[in-house]
Coordinates of C-alpha atoms in Angstrom, one line a residue:
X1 CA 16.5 -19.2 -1.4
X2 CA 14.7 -22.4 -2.1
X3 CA 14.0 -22.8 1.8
X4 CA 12.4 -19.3 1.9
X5 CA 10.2 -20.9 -0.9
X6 CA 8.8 -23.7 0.7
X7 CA 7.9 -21.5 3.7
X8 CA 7.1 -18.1 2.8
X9 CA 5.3 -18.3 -0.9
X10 CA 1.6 -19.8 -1.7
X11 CA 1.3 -22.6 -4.5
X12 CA 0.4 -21.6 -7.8
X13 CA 2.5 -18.7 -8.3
X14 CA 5.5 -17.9 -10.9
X15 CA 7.2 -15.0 -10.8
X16 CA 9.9 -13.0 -13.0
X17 CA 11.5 -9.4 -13.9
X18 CA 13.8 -7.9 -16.9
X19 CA 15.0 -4.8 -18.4
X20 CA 12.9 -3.9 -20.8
X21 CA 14.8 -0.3 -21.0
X22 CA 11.8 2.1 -19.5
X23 CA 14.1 2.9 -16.7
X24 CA 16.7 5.4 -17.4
X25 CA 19.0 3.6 -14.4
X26 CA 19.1 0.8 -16.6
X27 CA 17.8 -1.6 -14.3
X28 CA 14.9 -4.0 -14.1
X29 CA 11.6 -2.3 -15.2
X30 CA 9.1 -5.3 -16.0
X31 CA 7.8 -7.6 -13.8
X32 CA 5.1 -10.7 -14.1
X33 CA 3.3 -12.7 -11.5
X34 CA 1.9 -15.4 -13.3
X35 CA -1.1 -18.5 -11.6
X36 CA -0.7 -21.5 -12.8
X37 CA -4.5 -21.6 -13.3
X38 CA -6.9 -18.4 -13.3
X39 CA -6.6 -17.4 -10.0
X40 CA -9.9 -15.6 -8.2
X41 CA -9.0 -11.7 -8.1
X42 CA -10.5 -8.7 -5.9
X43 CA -8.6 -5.2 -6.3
X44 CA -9.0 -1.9 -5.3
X45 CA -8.1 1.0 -7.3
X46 CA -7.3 4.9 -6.8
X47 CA -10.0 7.3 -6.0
X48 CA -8.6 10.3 -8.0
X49 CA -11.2 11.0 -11.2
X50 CA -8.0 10.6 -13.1
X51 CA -7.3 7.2 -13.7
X52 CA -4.0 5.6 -15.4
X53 CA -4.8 3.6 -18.7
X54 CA -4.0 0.1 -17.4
X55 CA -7.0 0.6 -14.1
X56 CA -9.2 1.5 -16.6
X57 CA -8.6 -1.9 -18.5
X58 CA -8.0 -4.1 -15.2
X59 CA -11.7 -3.2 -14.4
X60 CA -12.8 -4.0 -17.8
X61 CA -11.1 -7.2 -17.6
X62 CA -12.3 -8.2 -13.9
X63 CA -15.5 -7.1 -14.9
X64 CA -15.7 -9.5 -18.3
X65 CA -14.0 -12.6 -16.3
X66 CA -16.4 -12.6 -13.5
X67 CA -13.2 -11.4 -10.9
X68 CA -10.5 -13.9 -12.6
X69 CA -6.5 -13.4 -13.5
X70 CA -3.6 -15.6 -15.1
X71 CA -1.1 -13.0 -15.8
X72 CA -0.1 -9.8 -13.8
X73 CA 1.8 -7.4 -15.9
X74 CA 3.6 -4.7 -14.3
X75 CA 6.0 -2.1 -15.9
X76 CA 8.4 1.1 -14.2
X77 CA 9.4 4.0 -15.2
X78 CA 6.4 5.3 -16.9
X79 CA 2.5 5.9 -16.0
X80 CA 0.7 5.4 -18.5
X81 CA -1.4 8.0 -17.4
X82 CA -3.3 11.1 -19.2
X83 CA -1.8 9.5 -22.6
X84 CA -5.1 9.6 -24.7
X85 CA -6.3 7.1 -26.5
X86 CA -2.4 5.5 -27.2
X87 CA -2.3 5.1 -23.5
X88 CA -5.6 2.5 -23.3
X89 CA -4.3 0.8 -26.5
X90 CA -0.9 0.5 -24.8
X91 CA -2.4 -1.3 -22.0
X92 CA -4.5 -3.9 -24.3
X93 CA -1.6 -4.1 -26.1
X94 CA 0.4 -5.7 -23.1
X95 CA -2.9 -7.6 -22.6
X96 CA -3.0 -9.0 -26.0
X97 CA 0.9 -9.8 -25.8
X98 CA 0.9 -11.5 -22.6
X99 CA -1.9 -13.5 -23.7
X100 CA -0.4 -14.9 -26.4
X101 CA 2.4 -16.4 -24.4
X102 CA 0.9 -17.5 -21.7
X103 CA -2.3 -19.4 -24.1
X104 CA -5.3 -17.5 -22.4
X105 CA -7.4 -14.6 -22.7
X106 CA -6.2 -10.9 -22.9
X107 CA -8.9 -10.3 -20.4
X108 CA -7.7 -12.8 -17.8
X109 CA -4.5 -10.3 -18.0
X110 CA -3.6 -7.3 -15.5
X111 CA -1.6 -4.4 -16.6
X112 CA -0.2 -2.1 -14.0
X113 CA 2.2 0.8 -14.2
X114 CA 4.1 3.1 -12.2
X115 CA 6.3 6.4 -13.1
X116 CA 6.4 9.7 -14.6
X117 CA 2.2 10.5 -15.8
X118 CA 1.5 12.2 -19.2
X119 CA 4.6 10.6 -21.1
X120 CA 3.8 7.6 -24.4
X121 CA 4.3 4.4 -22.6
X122 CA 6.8 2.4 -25.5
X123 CA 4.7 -0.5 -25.3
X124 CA 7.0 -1.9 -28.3
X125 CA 9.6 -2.9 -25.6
X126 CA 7.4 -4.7 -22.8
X127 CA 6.3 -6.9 -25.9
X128 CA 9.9 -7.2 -26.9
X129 CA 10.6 -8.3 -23.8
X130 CA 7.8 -10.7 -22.9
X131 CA 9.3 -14.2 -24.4
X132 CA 12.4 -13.8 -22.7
X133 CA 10.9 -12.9 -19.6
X134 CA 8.1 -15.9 -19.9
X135 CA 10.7 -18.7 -20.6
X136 CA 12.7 -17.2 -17.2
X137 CA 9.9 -17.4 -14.8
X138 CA 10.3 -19.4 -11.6
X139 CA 8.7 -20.3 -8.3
X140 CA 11.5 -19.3 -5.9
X141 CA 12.0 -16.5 -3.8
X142 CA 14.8 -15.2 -5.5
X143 CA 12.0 -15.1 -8.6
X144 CA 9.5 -13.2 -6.1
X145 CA 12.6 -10.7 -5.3
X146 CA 13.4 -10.2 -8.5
X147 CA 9.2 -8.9 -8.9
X148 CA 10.1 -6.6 -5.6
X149 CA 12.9 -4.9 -6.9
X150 CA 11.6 -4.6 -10.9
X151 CA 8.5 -2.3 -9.6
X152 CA 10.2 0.4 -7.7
X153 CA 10.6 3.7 -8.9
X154 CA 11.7 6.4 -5.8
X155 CA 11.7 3.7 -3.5
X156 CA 14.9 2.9 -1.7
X157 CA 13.9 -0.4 -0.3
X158 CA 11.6 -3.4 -1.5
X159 CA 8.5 -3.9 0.3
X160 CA 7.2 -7.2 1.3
X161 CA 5.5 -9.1 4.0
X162 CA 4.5 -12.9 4.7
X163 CA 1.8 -14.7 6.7
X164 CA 0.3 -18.6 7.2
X165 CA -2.2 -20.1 9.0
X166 CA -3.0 -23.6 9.4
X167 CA -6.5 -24.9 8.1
X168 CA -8.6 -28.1 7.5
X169 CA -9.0 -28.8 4.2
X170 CA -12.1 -30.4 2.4
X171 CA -10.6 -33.7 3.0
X172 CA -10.4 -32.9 6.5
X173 CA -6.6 -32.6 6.9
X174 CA -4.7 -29.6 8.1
X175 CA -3.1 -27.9 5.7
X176 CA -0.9 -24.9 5.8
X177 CA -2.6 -21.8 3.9
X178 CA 0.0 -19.1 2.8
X179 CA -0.1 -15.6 1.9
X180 CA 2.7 -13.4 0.4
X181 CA 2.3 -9.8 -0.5
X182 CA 4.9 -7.0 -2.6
X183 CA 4.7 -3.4 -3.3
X184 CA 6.1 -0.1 -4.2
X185 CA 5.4 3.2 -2.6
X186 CA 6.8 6.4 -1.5
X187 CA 6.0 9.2 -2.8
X188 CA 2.2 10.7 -3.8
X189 CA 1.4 8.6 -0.9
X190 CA -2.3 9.2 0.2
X191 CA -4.1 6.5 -0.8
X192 CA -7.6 6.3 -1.3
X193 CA -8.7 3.1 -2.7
X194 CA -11.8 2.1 -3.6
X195 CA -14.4 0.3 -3.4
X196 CA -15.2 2.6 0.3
X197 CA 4.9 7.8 -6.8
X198 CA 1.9 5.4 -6.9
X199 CA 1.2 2.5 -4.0
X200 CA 1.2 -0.6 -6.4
X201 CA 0.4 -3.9 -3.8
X202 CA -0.1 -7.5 -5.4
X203 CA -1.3 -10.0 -2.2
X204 CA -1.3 -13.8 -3.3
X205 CA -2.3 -16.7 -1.3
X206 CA -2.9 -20.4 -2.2
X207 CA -6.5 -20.7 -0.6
X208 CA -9.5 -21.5 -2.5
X209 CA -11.3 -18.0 -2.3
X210 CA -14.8 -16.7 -4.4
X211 CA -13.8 -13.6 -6.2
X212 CA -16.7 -12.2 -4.4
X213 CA -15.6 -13.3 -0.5
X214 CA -12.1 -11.9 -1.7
X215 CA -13.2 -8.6 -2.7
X216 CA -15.1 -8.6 1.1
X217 CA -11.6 -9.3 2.7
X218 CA -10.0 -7.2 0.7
X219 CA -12.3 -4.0 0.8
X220 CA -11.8 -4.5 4.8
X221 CA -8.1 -4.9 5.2
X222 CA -7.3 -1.9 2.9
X223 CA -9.8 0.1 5.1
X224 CA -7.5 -0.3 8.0
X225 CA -4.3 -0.3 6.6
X226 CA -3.6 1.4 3.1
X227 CA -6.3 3.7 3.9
X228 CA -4.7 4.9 7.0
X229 CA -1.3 6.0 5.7
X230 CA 0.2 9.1 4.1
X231 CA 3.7 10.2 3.0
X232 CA 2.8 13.8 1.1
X233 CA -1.4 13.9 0.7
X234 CA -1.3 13.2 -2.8
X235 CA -3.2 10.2 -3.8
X236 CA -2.0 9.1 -7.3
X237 CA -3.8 8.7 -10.2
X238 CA -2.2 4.3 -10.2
X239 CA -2.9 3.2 -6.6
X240 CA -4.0 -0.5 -6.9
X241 CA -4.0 -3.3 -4.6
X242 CA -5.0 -6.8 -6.1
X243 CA -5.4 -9.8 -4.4
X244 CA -5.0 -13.1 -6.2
X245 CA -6.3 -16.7 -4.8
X246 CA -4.7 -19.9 -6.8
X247 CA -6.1 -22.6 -4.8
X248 CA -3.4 -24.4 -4.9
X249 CA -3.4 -25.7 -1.3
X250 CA -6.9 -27.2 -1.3
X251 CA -8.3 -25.1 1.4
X252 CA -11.5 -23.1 0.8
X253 CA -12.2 -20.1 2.6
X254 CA -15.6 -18.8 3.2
X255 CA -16.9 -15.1 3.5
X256 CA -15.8 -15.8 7.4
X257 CA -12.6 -17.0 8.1
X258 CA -11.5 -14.8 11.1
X259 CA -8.0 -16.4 10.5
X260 CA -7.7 -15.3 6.8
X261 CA -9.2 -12.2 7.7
X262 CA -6.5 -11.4 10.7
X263 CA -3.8 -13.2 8.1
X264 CA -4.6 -10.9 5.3
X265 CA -4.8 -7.9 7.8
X266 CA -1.2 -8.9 9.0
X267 CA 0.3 -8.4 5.4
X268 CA -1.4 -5.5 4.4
X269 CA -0.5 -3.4 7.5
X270 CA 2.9 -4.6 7.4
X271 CA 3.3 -3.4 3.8
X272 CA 1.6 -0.1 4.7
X273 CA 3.7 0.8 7.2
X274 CA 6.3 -0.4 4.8
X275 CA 5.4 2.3 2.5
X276 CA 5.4 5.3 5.2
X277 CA 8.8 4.2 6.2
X278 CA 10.3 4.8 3.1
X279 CA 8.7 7.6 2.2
X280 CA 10.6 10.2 0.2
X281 CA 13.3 12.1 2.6
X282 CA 11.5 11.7 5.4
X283 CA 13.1 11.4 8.5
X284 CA 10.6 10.2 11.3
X285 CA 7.4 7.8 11.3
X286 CA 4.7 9.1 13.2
X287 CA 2.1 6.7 14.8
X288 CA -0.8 8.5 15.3
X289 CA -4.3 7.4 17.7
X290 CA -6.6 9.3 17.7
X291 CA -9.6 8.4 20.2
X292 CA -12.5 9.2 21.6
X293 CA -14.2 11.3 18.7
X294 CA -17.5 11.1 18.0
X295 CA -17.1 8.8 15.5
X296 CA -14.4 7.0 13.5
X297 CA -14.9 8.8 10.7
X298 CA -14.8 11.7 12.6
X299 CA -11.6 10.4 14.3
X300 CA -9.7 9.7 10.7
X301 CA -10.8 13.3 9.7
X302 CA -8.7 14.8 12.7
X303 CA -5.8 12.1 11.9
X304 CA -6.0 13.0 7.9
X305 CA -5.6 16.9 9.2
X306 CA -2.8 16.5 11.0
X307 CA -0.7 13.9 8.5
X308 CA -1.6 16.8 5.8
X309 CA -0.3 19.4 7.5
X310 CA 2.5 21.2 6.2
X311 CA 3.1 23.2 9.3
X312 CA 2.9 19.7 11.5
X313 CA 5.0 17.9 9.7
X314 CA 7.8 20.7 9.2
X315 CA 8.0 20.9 13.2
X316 CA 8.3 16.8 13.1
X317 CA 11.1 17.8 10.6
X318 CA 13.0 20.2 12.9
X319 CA 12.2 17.8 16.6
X320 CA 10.4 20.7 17.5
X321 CA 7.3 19.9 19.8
X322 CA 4.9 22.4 18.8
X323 CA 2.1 20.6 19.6
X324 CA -0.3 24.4 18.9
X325 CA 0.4 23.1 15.2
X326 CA -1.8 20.1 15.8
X327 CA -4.5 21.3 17.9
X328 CA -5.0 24.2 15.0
X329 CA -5.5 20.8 12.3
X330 CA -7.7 19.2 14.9
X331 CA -9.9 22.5 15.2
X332 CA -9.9 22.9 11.1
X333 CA -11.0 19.0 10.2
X334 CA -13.9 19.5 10.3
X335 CA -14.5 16.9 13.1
X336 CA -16.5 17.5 16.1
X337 CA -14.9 18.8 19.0
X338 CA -14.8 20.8 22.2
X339 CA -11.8 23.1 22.4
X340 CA -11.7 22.2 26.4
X341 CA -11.4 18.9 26.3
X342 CA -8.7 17.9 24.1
X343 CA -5.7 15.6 25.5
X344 CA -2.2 15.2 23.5
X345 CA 0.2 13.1 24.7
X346 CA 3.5 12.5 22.6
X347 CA 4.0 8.7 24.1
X348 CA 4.2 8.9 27.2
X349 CA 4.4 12.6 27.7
X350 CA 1.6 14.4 28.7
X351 CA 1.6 17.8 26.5
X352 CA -2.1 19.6 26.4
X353 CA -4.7 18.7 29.2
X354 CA -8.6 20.5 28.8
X355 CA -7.3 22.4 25.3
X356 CA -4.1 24.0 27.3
X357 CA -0.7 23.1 28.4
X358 CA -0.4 20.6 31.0
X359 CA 1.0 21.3 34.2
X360 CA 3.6 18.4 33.5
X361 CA 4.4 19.6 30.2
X362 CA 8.7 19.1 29.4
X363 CA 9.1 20.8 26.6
X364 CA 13.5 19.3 26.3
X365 CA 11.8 15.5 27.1
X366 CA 9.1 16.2 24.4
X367 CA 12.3 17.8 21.4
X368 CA 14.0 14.3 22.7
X369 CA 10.9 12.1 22.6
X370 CA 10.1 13.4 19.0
X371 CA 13.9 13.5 17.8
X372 CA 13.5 9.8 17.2
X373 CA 13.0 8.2 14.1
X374 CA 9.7 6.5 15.2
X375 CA 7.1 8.0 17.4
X376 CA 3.6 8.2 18.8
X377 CA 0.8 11.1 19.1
X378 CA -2.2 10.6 21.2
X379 CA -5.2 12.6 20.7
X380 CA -8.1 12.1 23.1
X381 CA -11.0 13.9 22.1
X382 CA -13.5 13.0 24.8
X383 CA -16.4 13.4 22.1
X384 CA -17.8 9.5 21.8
X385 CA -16.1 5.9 21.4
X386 CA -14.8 6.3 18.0
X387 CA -10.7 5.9 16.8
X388 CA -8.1 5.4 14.4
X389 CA -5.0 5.0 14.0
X390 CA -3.3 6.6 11.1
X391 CA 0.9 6.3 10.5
X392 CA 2.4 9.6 8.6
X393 CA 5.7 11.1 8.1
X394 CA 7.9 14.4 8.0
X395 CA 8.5 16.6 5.5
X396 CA 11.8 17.7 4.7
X397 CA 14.2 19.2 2.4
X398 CA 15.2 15.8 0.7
X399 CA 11.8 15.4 -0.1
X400 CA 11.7 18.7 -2.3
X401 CA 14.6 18.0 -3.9
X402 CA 13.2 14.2 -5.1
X403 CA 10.3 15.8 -6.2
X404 CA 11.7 19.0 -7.9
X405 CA 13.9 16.8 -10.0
X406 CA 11.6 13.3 -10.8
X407 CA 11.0 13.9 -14.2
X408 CA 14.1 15.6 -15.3

């Protein structure tokens, strides 16, 4: 564990979980990421016009810090969403808690919580829980696992991804720059952050970042990545990414580092697709490209359209290769097109040429292409240069079952 350390996690980092008995599986339910120093911070939070307690707070608190965090506090099992008035005091609560313990300000704290919305959050037992907890914090990656595991909810797996990159620092040697990242997701999976359950993400790395150049890396990796995934359409009323800088390894990074940039990319597409692979019940991963439309925002509309489609991702359910399904969600995206000059290709497979069946179309190699567990879906649009790639899933049974029982 303490090799994985010294490879895989930035300076400036402690991490921790407990029970603080919000779970009603009894296991760990409260996490902390904690800088050693306040760290520079850029985040992006959920689109939906109904927002959780603790995002309304995190904003407040970036806002009154100038984009700075100490103390990441993140709980399971419940929202804290659409709980009034007790649900924003809840979250300062935590704020003011932490803050004692750790000796700084309850604005340089982040609360974050995941779980069943419209239920009291018993804030009375994070607090409980927060000496123990502090005194049991650690730089390890056993610490960092135990953070991965505390924030899950339907989640079957824990999500995390590494990258580093080798940089000069301002003493002009070369010094290894880290980035780790964690996060739960995988069900209400649509998420559209801004600036442009719940996906919770926390990225650290040990460069010397502005808050403002972070927020511009940032803003740009969850574009292409967390942007470009969906498990069920739903975008949750939670979704947050935050991205934390300690400094800690004495390299500064501009507003242009290509290599922090591709580096930061690296993690946040690994953790997206991370999230779509264990997405509730599903049974296949779908890759999808869509190119040549006549833009790319015209190209994610056609990607978003099929992802969102019940009837599309039944037939990915059942291996059945009705590719009709997808060329009635390209027509209703509200995307430009021409009806004659679509092209759909499942890999390899050639299946509509000019808006009709191809000539070459198989339909048994297209059931066994799409039987897989991971696939592709090509859509050529022949409209202008602009693309995207989006990564969706099925939807099956399991998945209605999950959700028919979460809160009960």
């Amino acid at each position: 564990m303490s090799d994985a350390s010294q490879f895989l996690l930035p300076l400036g980092f402690q991490f921790g979980a407990t029970k603080a008995g919000l779970k009603k599986s009894g296991r760990t339910d409260f996490a902390l990421i904690v800088a050693d120093a306040p760290a520079s911070a850029a985040a992006s939070f959920t689109a939906n016009r109904v927002i959780a307690a603790p995002l309304i707070v995190d904003k407040e608190n970036l806002r009154a810090t100038g984009g700075h965090v100490r103390v990441v506090a993140v709980n399971a099992g419940n929202a804290n969403c659409a709980a009034g008035a007790a649900g924003l005091a809840a979250a300062r609560a935590t704020c003011d808690a932490a803050a004692e313990v750790f000796e700084c300000s309850p604005e340089e704290v982040f609360p974050s919580s995941t779980g069943i919305i419209g239920v009291p959050l018993p804030v009375e037992k994070l607090i409980a829980a927060l000496p123990a907890l502090a005194a049991s914090l650690g730089s390890e990656f056993d610490h960092f696992q135990q953070v991965a595991q505390a924030i899950l909810t339907t989640d079957t797996v824990e999500k995390t991804a590494f990258a580093r990159f080798m940089a000069k620092s301002s003493d002009g040697v070369e010094r290894e720059v880290r980035i780790a990242a964690l996060g739960k997701g995988s069900g209400m999976i649509h998420p559209q952050l801004i600036p442009h359950a719940t996906m919770l993400v926390y990225v650290m790395t040990d460069a010397a970042v502005e808050s403002a150049h972070l927020q511009g890396y940032l803003n740009r990796a969850v574009e292409l990545s967390f942007n470009r995934i969906s498990v069920d359409g739903d975008t949750s009323t939670n979704d947050t990414v935050l991205l934390l800088a300690s400094g800690a390894s004495e390299v500064s990074i501009g507003a242009d580092s290509p290599e922090f940039a591709a580096a930061l990319m690296q993690v946040c597409t690994s953790l997206a697709r991370q999230v779509v692979a264990d997405g509730e019940g599903i049974t296949h991963v779908v890759e999808l490209h869509v190119e040549g439309a006549a833009t790319d925002a015209d190209a994610l509309r056609v990607a978003k359209a099929i992802a969102h489609s019940p009837l599309v991702k039944t037939a990915w359910a059942g291996g059945d290769p009705n590719w009709g399904r997808l060329v009635a969600a390209i027509g209703y995206s509200g995307a430009a097109i021409d009806p004659d000059r679509i092209d759909i290709r499942f890999g390899d497979l050639q299946i509509c040429r000019d808006g009709g069946r191809a000539a070459e179309f198989d339909e048994a190699a297209a059931h066994a292409y799409i039987a897989q567990p991971e696939f592709s879906i090509t859509i050529r649009l022949h409209q202008g240069l602009g693309s995207c790639v989006f990564w969706t899933t099925d939807l099956t049974v399991e998945y209605i079952h999950i959700n028919a029982d979460y809160s009960t």
